[in-house]
PDB file of N, CA and C in Angstrom:
ATOM      1  N   MET E  31     -16.398  14.441   1.448  1.00 56.00           N
ATOM      2  CA  MET E  31     -16.068  13.117   1.011  1.00 56.00           C
ATOM      3  C   MET E  31     -14.866  13.086   0.050  1.00 56.00           C
ATOM      4  N   SER E  32     -13.976  12.237   0.280  1.00 71.00           N
ATOM      5  CA  SER E  32     -12.700  12.254  -0.513  1.00 71.00           C
ATOM      6  C   SER E  32     -12.950  11.551  -1.861  1.00 71.00           C
ATOM      7  N   ASP E  33     -12.353  12.076  -2.905  1.00 91.00           N
ATOM      8  CA  ASP E  33     -12.373  11.457  -4.243  1.00 91.00           C
ATOM      9  C   ASP E  33     -11.371  10.378  -4.432  1.00 91.00           C
ATOM     10  N   ASN E  34     -10.513  10.194  -3.448  1.00 95.00           N
ATOM     11  CA  ASN E  34      -9.417   9.130  -3.533  1.00 95.00           C
ATOM     12  C   ASN E  34      -9.977   7.755  -3.513  1.00 95.00           C
ATOM     13  N   ILE E  35      -9.370   6.873  -4.298  1.00 97.00           N
ATOM     14  CA  ILE E  35      -9.661   5.498  -4.174  1.00 97.00           C
ATOM     15  C   ILE E  35      -8.725   4.858  -3.132  1.00 97.00           C
ATOM     16  N   ARG E  36      -9.258   4.214  -2.127  1.00 97.00           N
ATOM     17  CA  ARG E  36      -8.525   3.673  -0.994  1.00 97.00           C
ATOM     18  C   ARG E  36      -8.060   2.255  -1.515  1.00 97.00           C
ATOM     19  N   VAL E  37      -6.754   2.010  -1.306  1.00 97.00           N
ATOM     20  CA  VAL E  37      -6.127   0.770  -1.884  1.00 97.00           C
ATOM     21  C   VAL E  37      -5.530   0.019  -0.726  1.00 97.00           C
ATOM     22  N   GLY E  38      -5.585  -1.247  -0.697  1.00 96.00           N
ATOM     23  CA  GLY E  38      -4.933  -2.084   0.336  1.00 96.00           C
ATOM     24  C   GLY E  38      -4.003  -3.155  -0.386  1.00 96.00           C
ATOM     25  N   LEU E  39      -2.885  -3.414   0.299  1.00 96.00           N
ATOM     26  CA  LEU E  39      -1.961  -4.372  -0.184  1.00 96.00           C
ATOM     27  C   LEU E  39      -2.048  -5.648   0.754  1.00 96.00           C
ATOM     28  N   ILE E  40      -2.126  -6.760   0.038  1.00 96.00           N
ATOM     29  CA  ILE E  40      -2.147  -8.022   0.789  1.00 96.00           C
ATOM     30  C   ILE E  40      -0.761  -8.747   0.523  1.00 96.00           C
ATOM     31  N   GLY E  41       0.010  -8.785   1.488  1.00 94.00           N
ATOM     32  CA  GLY E  41       1.489  -9.298   1.313  1.00 94.00           C
ATOM     33  C   GLY E  41       2.331  -8.084   1.167  1.00 94.00           C
ATOM     34  N   TYR E  42       3.472  -8.093   1.900  1.00 93.00           N
ATOM     35  CA  TYR E  42       4.362  -6.998   1.773  1.00 93.00           C
ATOM     36  C   TYR E  42       5.795  -7.452   1.648  1.00 93.00           C
ATOM     37  N   GLY E  43       6.077  -8.132   0.521  1.00 93.00           N
ATOM     38  CA  GLY E  43       7.384  -8.537   0.110  1.00 93.00           C
ATOM     39  C   GLY E  43       8.156  -7.546  -0.655  1.00 93.00           C
ATOM     40  N   TYR E  44       9.188  -8.068  -1.364  1.00 94.00           N
ATOM     41  CA  TYR E  44      10.066  -7.295  -2.128  1.00 94.00           C
ATOM     42  C   TYR E  44       9.233  -6.322  -3.101  1.00 94.00           C
ATOM     43  N   ALA E  45       8.416  -6.975  -3.912  1.00 95.00           N
ATOM     44  CA  ALA E  45       7.656  -6.207  -4.975  1.00 95.00           C
ATOM     45  C   ALA E  45       6.770  -5.137  -4.448  1.00 95.00           C
ATOM     46  N   SER E  46       6.155  -5.397  -3.275  1.00 94.00           N
ATOM     47  CA  SER E  46       5.324  -4.405  -2.627  1.00 94.00           C
ATOM     48  C   SER E  46       6.144  -3.268  -2.180  1.00 94.00           C
ATOM     49  N   LYS E  47       7.222  -3.502  -1.520  1.00 93.00           N
ATOM     50  CA  LYS E  47       8.031  -2.528  -0.970  1.00 93.00           C
ATOM     51  C   LYS E  47       8.604  -1.613  -2.004  1.00 93.00           C
ATOM     52  N   THR E  48       9.184  -2.288  -3.042  1.00 96.00           N
ATOM     53  CA  THR E  48       9.923  -1.422  -4.132  1.00 96.00           C
ATOM     54  C   THR E  48       9.115  -0.967  -5.191  1.00 96.00           C
ATOM     55  N   PHE E  49       7.988  -1.544  -5.402  1.00 97.00           N
ATOM     56  CA  PHE E  49       7.172  -1.067  -6.614  1.00 97.00           C
ATOM     57  C   PHE E  49       5.750  -0.776  -6.241  1.00 97.00           C
ATOM     58  N   HIS E  50       4.899  -1.644  -5.728  1.00 97.00           N
ATOM     59  CA  HIS E  50       3.487  -1.370  -5.475  1.00 97.00           C
ATOM     60  C   HIS E  50       3.238  -0.145  -4.582  1.00 97.00           C
ATOM     61  N   ALA E  51       3.765  -0.189  -3.397  1.00 95.00           N
ATOM     62  CA  ALA E  51       3.529   0.924  -2.390  1.00 95.00           C
ATOM     63  C   ALA E  51       3.973   2.221  -2.862  1.00 95.00           C
ATOM     64  N   PRO E  52       5.145   2.351  -3.361  1.00 96.00           N
ATOM     65  CA  PRO E  52       5.590   3.752  -3.885  1.00 96.00           C
ATOM     66  C   PRO E  52       4.714   4.173  -5.048  1.00 96.00           C
ATOM     67  N   LEU E  53       4.317   3.223  -5.897  1.00 97.00           N
ATOM     68  CA  LEU E  53       3.517   3.650  -7.034  1.00 97.00           C
ATOM     69  C   LEU E  53       2.102   4.110  -6.538  1.00 97.00           C
ATOM     70  N   ILE E  54       1.531   3.375  -5.581  1.00 97.00           N
ATOM     71  CA  ILE E  54       0.282   3.813  -5.091  1.00 97.00           C
ATOM     72  C   ILE E  54       0.321   5.171  -4.393  1.00 97.00           C
ATOM     73  N   ALA E  55       1.380   5.288  -3.541  1.00 94.00           N
ATOM     74  CA  ALA E  55       1.518   6.539  -2.793  1.00 94.00           C
ATOM     75  C   ALA E  55       1.790   7.718  -3.638  1.00 94.00           C
ATOM     76  N   GLY E  56       2.435   7.508  -4.805  1.00 96.00           N
ATOM     77  CA  GLY E  56       2.770   8.623  -5.687  1.00 96.00           C
ATOM     78  C   GLY E  56       1.729   8.844  -6.736  1.00 96.00           C
ATOM     79  N   THR E  57       0.660   8.143  -6.843  1.00 97.00           N
ATOM     80  CA  THR E  57      -0.291   8.310  -7.800  1.00 97.00           C
ATOM     81  C   THR E  57      -1.551   9.148  -7.317  1.00 97.00           C
ATOM     82  N   PRO E  58      -1.744  10.348  -7.868  1.00 97.00           N
ATOM     83  CA  PRO E  58      -2.923  11.139  -7.476  1.00 97.00           C
ATOM     84  C   PRO E  58      -4.150  10.410  -7.602  1.00 97.00           C
ATOM     85  N   GLY E  59      -4.989  10.506  -6.727  1.00 98.00           N
ATOM     86  CA  GLY E  59      -6.316   9.859  -6.592  1.00 98.00           C
ATOM     87  C   GLY E  59      -6.278   8.549  -5.997  1.00 98.00           C
ATOM     88  N   LEU E  60      -5.121   8.037  -5.647  1.00 98.00           N
ATOM     89  CA  LEU E  60      -4.996   6.816  -4.829  1.00 98.00           C
ATOM     90  C   LEU E  60      -4.512   7.043  -3.417  1.00 98.00           C
ATOM     91  N   GLU E  61      -5.040   6.278  -2.501  1.00 96.00           N
ATOM     92  CA  GLU E  61      -4.570   6.443  -1.117  1.00 96.00           C
ATOM     93  C   GLU E  61      -4.268   4.990  -0.648  1.00 96.00           C
ATOM     94  N   LEU E  62      -3.097   4.775  -0.207  1.00 95.00           N
ATOM     95  CA  LEU E  62      -2.613   3.524   0.454  1.00 95.00           C
ATOM     96  C   LEU E  62      -3.228   3.404   1.795  1.00 95.00           C
ATOM     97  N   ALA E  63      -4.272   2.723   2.041  1.00 95.00           N
ATOM     98  CA  ALA E  63      -5.027   2.723   3.260  1.00 95.00           C
ATOM     99  C   ALA E  63      -4.626   1.759   4.228  1.00 95.00           C
ATOM    100  N   VAL E  64      -4.185   0.507   3.726  1.00 94.00           N
ATOM    101  CA  VAL E  64      -3.880  -0.563   4.634  1.00 94.00           C
ATOM    102  C   VAL E  64      -2.885  -1.510   3.946  1.00 94.00           C
ATOM    103  N   ILE E  65      -2.037  -2.130   4.811  1.00 93.00           N
ATOM    104  CA  ILE E  65      -1.092  -3.183   4.339  1.00 93.00           C
ATOM    105  C   ILE E  65      -1.275  -4.386   5.244  1.00 93.00           C
ATOM    106  N   SER E  66      -1.494  -5.537   4.737  1.00 93.00           N
ATOM    107  CA  SER E  66      -1.649  -6.785   5.424  1.00 93.00           C
ATOM    108  C   SER E  66      -0.500  -7.757   5.103  1.00 93.00           C
ATOM    109  N   SER E  67       0.080  -8.286   6.133  1.00 93.00           N
ATOM    110  CA  SER E  67       1.155  -9.311   5.967  1.00 93.00           C
ATOM    111  C   SER E  67       1.076 -10.316   7.081  1.00 93.00           C
ATOM    112  N   SER E  68       1.494 -11.515   6.720  1.00 92.00           N
ATOM    113  CA  SER E  68       1.567 -12.563   7.804  1.00 92.00           C
ATOM    114  C   SER E  68       2.844 -12.275   8.703  1.00 92.00           C
ATOM    115  N   ASP E  69       3.632 -11.494   8.236  1.00 89.00           N
ATOM    116  CA  ASP E  69       4.920 -11.138   9.098  1.00 89.00           C
ATOM    117  C   ASP E  69       4.668  -9.632   9.622  1.00 89.00           C
ATOM    118  N   GLU E  70       4.205  -9.504  10.835  1.00 86.00           N
ATOM    119  CA  GLU E  70       3.845  -8.230  11.322  1.00 86.00           C
ATOM    120  C   GLU E  70       4.992  -7.285  11.517  1.00 86.00           C
ATOM    121  N   THR E  71       6.294  -7.740  11.512  1.00 86.00           N
ATOM    122  CA  THR E  71       7.384  -6.872  11.610  1.00 86.00           C
ATOM    123  C   THR E  71       7.585  -6.069  10.343  1.00 86.00           C
ATOM    124  N   LYS E  72       7.010  -6.532   9.251  1.00 82.00           N
ATOM    125  CA  LYS E  72       7.283  -5.925   7.951  1.00 82.00           C
ATOM    126  C   LYS E  72       6.364  -4.701   7.843  1.00 82.00           C
ATOM    127  N   VAL E  73       5.236  -4.567   8.563  1.00 80.00           N
ATOM    128  CA  VAL E  73       4.275  -3.511   8.382  1.00 80.00           C
ATOM    129  C   VAL E  73       4.192  -2.509   9.485  1.00 80.00           C
ATOM    130  N   LYS E  74       5.017  -2.707  10.480  1.00 73.00           N
ATOM    131  CA  LYS E  74       4.960  -1.713  11.688  1.00 73.00           C
ATOM    132  C   LYS E  74       5.916  -0.578  11.365  1.00 73.00           C
TER     133      LYS E  74
END
């Protein structure tokens, strides 16, 4: 079993792209598991 905390983002605008996602991805113990957005082209 992984000790990582799985995190999801709801909405993937400017702040998520430039701050939240990189911060989560670069933090030991956190795993960016899923991103949800009403604009599917942003998350593919």
